[in-house]
């Protein structure tokens, strides 16, 4: 197995065949450029989340809305991220990865400019939804690109390396977002998100070519084929695993600013450091994922990660039920949860398309819908209650940890070749 150093992702050797299809106008993208593009494409999601979170409570004053409506600006992006993956899946398989990438990145950039230009709540909400659609296109096409280029274990490794770098983005995002907010308000935070989207669009447009060997597949599947994908035991196993883990993590991101800033009086700057610490834990999870994968194999790696996810969610729920109202009672259990979550995402997102090489975009898209839409629905339900109690957030994370462990520990599930 290759080194677990994140920088090693930029030195990974690809076969000549893999490099030969990552060409635009006769120029082959180097492994370093491809990895940088993958990080930027996948990094749209944490950038739009982590830079945004420290300024979330301040949006109430900026837009003249209440806490629940401010929370809905977060849920709108996640919901459109989920639904958008459904829309982008088949175009990715028919017309190729590059056109979908360019369309999605352009949409993200235009929506980000729109966020900077309006203080009207309805339009702001629409722009957040458009951002989510752009993130969806980038995520679907990027994962399909990896399926085009690499076998399963190498795909897990590459995703884990990319997620290590996403950990760096998530680590820097909260303090940078809080600093920008303190210096120049919400507009500066939104401008930073816009700049990230512009960088991703420029790099992909200039350097990244098509990786799909053939295009022009039918625009739709017959109903039986969709059912076959949904019924496939490996697809269901890894989709369920990533979805249950992600929902709990999303609910922490959605509710923690109110738990720590509003109820416990933590400053936005210290809250940003909490999020940065969580990103360090996430990075550690991606490092350990690569080591465990090499030593233990995929199934045993996920089983260990599930124990951490379950322990974190259960501990937070128990501490809240016992009446422990302290920052550590929220932060410490989350560290265990997010460590396991990093492993689940690296392995699960790589595995969902294993049995569908010609429909990798569709498989990734369908899995993404089943990941993001439940998270958005849970966030909308949480919004009405999170101002007054930590229990809904903690109990929901406990249930998600339980579901993740149940899926990971079920014997004989998730077969892979």
Coordinates of N, CA, C and O in Angstrom, one line a residue, residues 305-385:
X305 N -14.6 0.9 12.5 CA -15.1 2.3 12.4 C -16.5 2.5 13.0 O -16.9 3.4 13.6
X306 N -17.3 1.4 12.7 CA -18.7 1.5 13.2 C -18.8 1.5 14.8 O -19.6 2.1 15.4
X307 N -17.8 0.8 15.4 CA -17.8 0.8 16.9 C -17.5 2.2 17.4 O -18.1 2.7 18.4
X308 N -16.6 3.0 16.7 CA -16.4 4.4 17.1 C -17.6 5.3 16.9 O -17.9 6.1 17.7
X309 N -18.2 5.1 15.7 CA -19.4 5.9 15.4 C -20.5 5.7 16.4 O -21.1 6.6 16.9
X310 N -20.7 4.4 16.7 CA -21.8 4.1 17.7 C -21.4 4.6 19.1 O -22.3 5.2 19.8
X311 N -20.2 4.4 19.5 CA -19.7 4.9 20.8 C -19.9 6.4 20.9 O -20.3 6.9 22.0
X312 N -19.5 7.2 19.9 CA -19.7 8.6 20.0 C -21.1 9.1 20.1 O -21.4 9.9 20.9
X313 N -22.0 8.5 19.2 CA -23.4 8.9 19.3 C -24.0 8.5 20.6 O -24.8 9.3 21.1
X314 N -23.7 7.3 21.1 CA -24.4 6.9 22.3 C -23.9 7.7 23.5 O -24.7 8.0 24.4
X315 N -22.6 8.0 23.5 CA -22.0 8.8 24.6 C -22.6 10.2 24.7 O -23.0 10.7 25.8
X316 N -22.8 10.9 23.5 CA -23.4 12.2 23.5 C -24.8 12.1 24.0 O -25.3 13.0 24.9
X317 N -25.6 11.1 23.6 CA -27.0 11.0 24.0 C -27.1 10.8 25.5 O -27.9 11.4 26.2
X318 N -26.2 9.9 26.1 CA -26.2 9.6 27.5 C -25.9 10.8 28.3 O -26.5 11.1 29.3
X319 N -24.8 11.6 27.9 CA -24.4 12.8 28.7 C -25.5 13.8 28.7 O -25.7 14.5 29.7
X320 N -26.2 14.0 27.6 CA -27.3 15.0 27.6 C -28.4 14.5 28.4 O -29.0 15.3 29.2
X321 N -28.8 13.3 28.4 CA -29.8 12.7 29.2 C -29.5 12.9 30.7 O -30.4 13.1 31.6
X322 N -28.2 12.8 31.1 CA -27.8 12.9 32.5 C -27.7 14.4 32.9 O -27.4 14.7 34.0
X323 N -28.0 15.3 32.0 CA -28.0 16.7 32.3 C -26.7 17.4 32.4 O -26.5 18.4 33.1
X324 N -25.7 16.8 31.7 CA -24.3 17.4 31.6 C -24.3 18.5 30.6 O -24.3 18.2 29.4
X325 N -24.4 19.7 31.0 CA -24.5 20.9 30.1 C -23.1 21.5 30.0 O -22.8 22.5 30.8
X326 N -22.2 21.0 29.2 CA -20.8 21.4 29.1 C -20.4 21.2 27.7 O -20.8 20.3 27.0
X327 N -19.4 22.0 27.3 CA -19.0 21.9 25.9 C -18.3 20.6 25.6 O -18.5 20.0 24.6
X328 N -17.6 20.1 26.6 CA -16.8 18.8 26.4 C -17.8 17.6 26.2 O -17.5 16.7 25.4
X329 N -19.0 17.7 26.7 CA -20.0 16.6 26.6 C -20.5 16.6 25.2 O -21.1 15.6 24.7
X330 N -20.4 17.7 24.4 CA -20.8 17.7 23.0 C -19.6 17.4 22.1 O -19.7 16.6 21.2
X331 N -18.4 18.0 22.4 CA -17.3 17.9 21.6 C -16.6 16.5 21.6 O -16.2 15.9 20.6
X332 N -16.4 16.0 22.8 CA -15.6 14.7 22.9 C -16.3 13.6 22.2 O -15.7 12.8 21.4
X333 N -17.6 13.3 22.4 CA -18.3 12.3 21.7 C -18.2 12.5 20.2 O -18.1 11.5 19.4
X334 N -18.3 13.7 19.7 CA -18.3 14.0 18.3 C -17.0 13.6 17.7 O -16.9 13.2 16.5
X335 N -15.9 13.7 18.5 CA -14.6 13.3 17.9 C -14.6 11.8 17.6 O -14.0 11.4 16.5
X336 N -15.1 11.0 18.5 CA -15.2 9.6 18.2 C -16.1 9.3 16.9 O -15.8 8.5 16.1
X337 N -17.2 10.0 16.9 CA -18.2 9.8 15.8 C -17.5 10.2 14.4 O -17.6 9.4 13.5
X338 N -16.8 11.4 14.4 CA -16.3 11.8 13.1 C -15.1 11.0 12.7 O -14.8 10.9 11.5
X339 N -14.4 10.4 13.6 CA -13.3 9.5 13.3 C -13.8 8.3 12.5 O -13.3 8.0 11.4
X340 N -14.8 7.7 13.0 CA -15.4 6.6 12.3 C -16.1 7.1 11.0 O -16.0 6.4 9.9
X341 N -16.7 8.2 11.0 CA -17.4 8.7 9.8 C -16.4 8.9 8.6 O -16.8 8.6 7.5
X342 N -15.2 9.4 8.9 CA -14.2 9.5 7.8 C -13.9 8.2 7.2 O -13.7 8.2 5.9
X343 N -13.9 7.2 7.9 CA -13.6 5.8 7.3 C -14.8 5.3 6.5 O -14.6 4.8 5.4
X344 N -16.0 5.5 7.1 CA -17.2 5.1 6.3 C -17.3 5.7 5.0 O -17.6 5.1 4.0
X345 N -17.0 7.0 4.9 CA -17.2 7.8 3.7 C -16.1 7.3 2.7 O -16.4 7.2 1.5
X346 N -14.8 7.2 3.1 CA -13.8 6.8 2.2 C -14.1 5.5 1.5 O -13.9 5.3 0.3
X347 N -14.5 4.5 2.4 CA -14.7 3.1 1.9 C -16.1 3.0 1.1 O -16.1 2.5 0.0
X348 N -17.1 3.6 1.7 CA -18.4 3.4 1.2 C -18.6 4.1 -0.1 O -19.2 3.5 -1.1
X349 N -18.2 5.3 -0.3 CA -18.4 6.1 -1.5 C -17.6 5.4 -2.7 O -18.0 5.5 -3.8
X350 N -16.4 4.8 -2.3 CA -15.7 4.1 -3.4 C -16.3 2.8 -3.8 O -16.2 2.4 -5.0
X351 N -17.1 2.1 -2.9 CA -17.6 0.8 -3.2 C -18.9 0.8 -3.9 O -19.3 -0.2 -4.5
X352 N -19.7 1.9 -3.8 CA -21.1 1.8 -4.3 C -21.2 1.5 -5.8 O -22.1 0.9 -6.2
X353 N -20.2 2.0 -6.5 CA -20.3 1.8 -8.0 C -19.5 0.6 -8.5 O -19.3 0.4 -9.7
X354 N -19.0 -0.3 -7.6 CA -18.1 -1.3 -8.0 C -18.7 -2.3 -9.0 O -18.0 -2.7 -9.9
X355 N -19.9 -2.6 -8.9 CA -20.6 -3.5 -9.8 C -21.3 -2.9 -11.0 O -21.9 -3.5 -11.7
X356 N -21.0 -1.6 -11.1 CA -21.7 -0.8 -12.2 C -20.7 0.0 -13.0 O -20.8 1.3 -13.0
X357 N -19.7 -0.6 -13.6 CA -18.6 0.2 -14.2 C -19.1 1.1 -15.4 O -18.6 2.2 -15.6
X358 N -20.1 0.7 -16.1 CA -20.7 1.5 -17.2 C -21.7 2.5 -16.7 O -22.1 3.4 -17.5
X359 N -22.1 2.4 -15.5 CA -23.1 3.3 -14.9 C -22.6 3.9 -13.6 O -23.4 4.1 -12.7
X360 N -21.3 4.2 -13.6 CA -20.7 4.7 -12.3 C -21.4 6.0 -11.9 O -21.6 6.2 -10.7
X361 N -21.6 6.9 -12.9 CA -22.2 8.1 -12.5 C -23.6 7.9 -12.0 O -24.0 8.6 -11.0
X362 N -24.4 7.1 -12.6 CA -25.8 6.8 -12.1 C -25.7 6.2 -10.7 O -26.5 6.6 -9.8
X363 N -24.8 5.2 -10.5 CA -24.7 4.6 -9.2 C -24.3 5.6 -8.1 O -24.9 5.6 -7.0
X364 N -23.3 6.4 -8.4 CA -22.9 7.4 -7.4 C -24.0 8.4 -7.2 O -24.1 8.9 -6.0
X365 N -24.7 8.8 -8.2 CA -25.8 9.7 -8.0 C -26.9 9.2 -7.2 O -27.4 9.9 -6.2
X366 N -27.3 8.0 -7.5 CA -28.4 7.4 -6.7 C -28.0 7.2 -5.2 O -28.8 7.5 -4.3
X367 N -26.8 6.8 -5.0 CA -26.3 6.7 -3.6 C -26.2 8.0 -3.0 O -26.6 8.2 -1.8
X368 N -25.8 9.1 -3.7 CA -25.8 10.4 -3.1 C -27.1 10.9 -2.7 O -27.3 11.6 -1.7
X369 N -28.1 10.6 -3.6 CA -29.5 11.1 -3.2 C -29.9 10.4 -1.9 O -30.5 11.1 -1.0
X370 N -29.7 9.1 -1.8 CA -30.1 8.4 -0.6 C -29.3 8.8 0.6 O -29.6 8.4 1.7
X371 N -28.2 9.5 0.4 CA -27.4 10.0 1.5 C -27.8 11.4 1.9 O -28.0 11.7 3.1
X372 N -28.0 12.3 0.9 CA -28.2 13.7 1.3 C -29.7 14.1 1.6 O -29.9 14.9 2.5
X373 N -30.6 13.5 0.9 CA -32.0 13.8 1.2 C -32.5 13.5 2.6 O -33.1 14.3 3.3
X374 N -32.1 12.3 3.1 CA -32.5 12.0 4.5 C -31.8 13.0 5.5 O -32.4 13.4 6.5
X375 N -30.6 13.4 5.2 CA -29.9 14.4 6.0 C -30.6 15.8 6.0 O -30.8 16.4 7.0
X376 N -31.1 16.2 4.8 CA -31.8 17.4 4.7 C -33.1 17.4 5.5 O -33.5 18.3 6.2
X377 N -33.8 16.3 5.3 CA -35.1 16.1 6.0 C -34.9 16.1 7.5 O -35.7 16.8 8.3
X378 N -33.9 15.4 8.0 CA -33.6 15.4 9.4 C -33.2 16.8 9.9 O -33.6 17.2 11.0
X379 N -32.5 17.6 9.1 CA -32.1 19.0 9.4 C -33.3 19.8 9.6 O -33.4 20.7 10.5
X380 N -34.3 19.7 8.7 CA -35.5 20.5 8.8 C -36.3 20.2 10.0 O -36.8 21.0 10.7
X381 N -36.3 18.9 10.4 CA -37.0 18.5 11.6 C -36.3 19.0 12.8 O -36.9 19.4 13.8
X382 N -35.0 19.0 12.8 CA -34.2 19.5 13.9 C -34.3 21.0 14.1 O -34.2 21.5 15.2
X383 N -34.5 21.7 13.0 CA -34.5 23.2 13.1 C -35.5 23.8 14.1 O -35.2 24.8 14.8
X384 N -36.6 23.1 14.2 CA -37.7 23.7 15.1 C -37.3 23.5 16.6 O -37.9 24.3 17.4
X385 N -36.4 22.6 16.9 CA -36.2 22.3 18.3 C -34.8 22.6 18.8 O -34.6 22.6 20.0

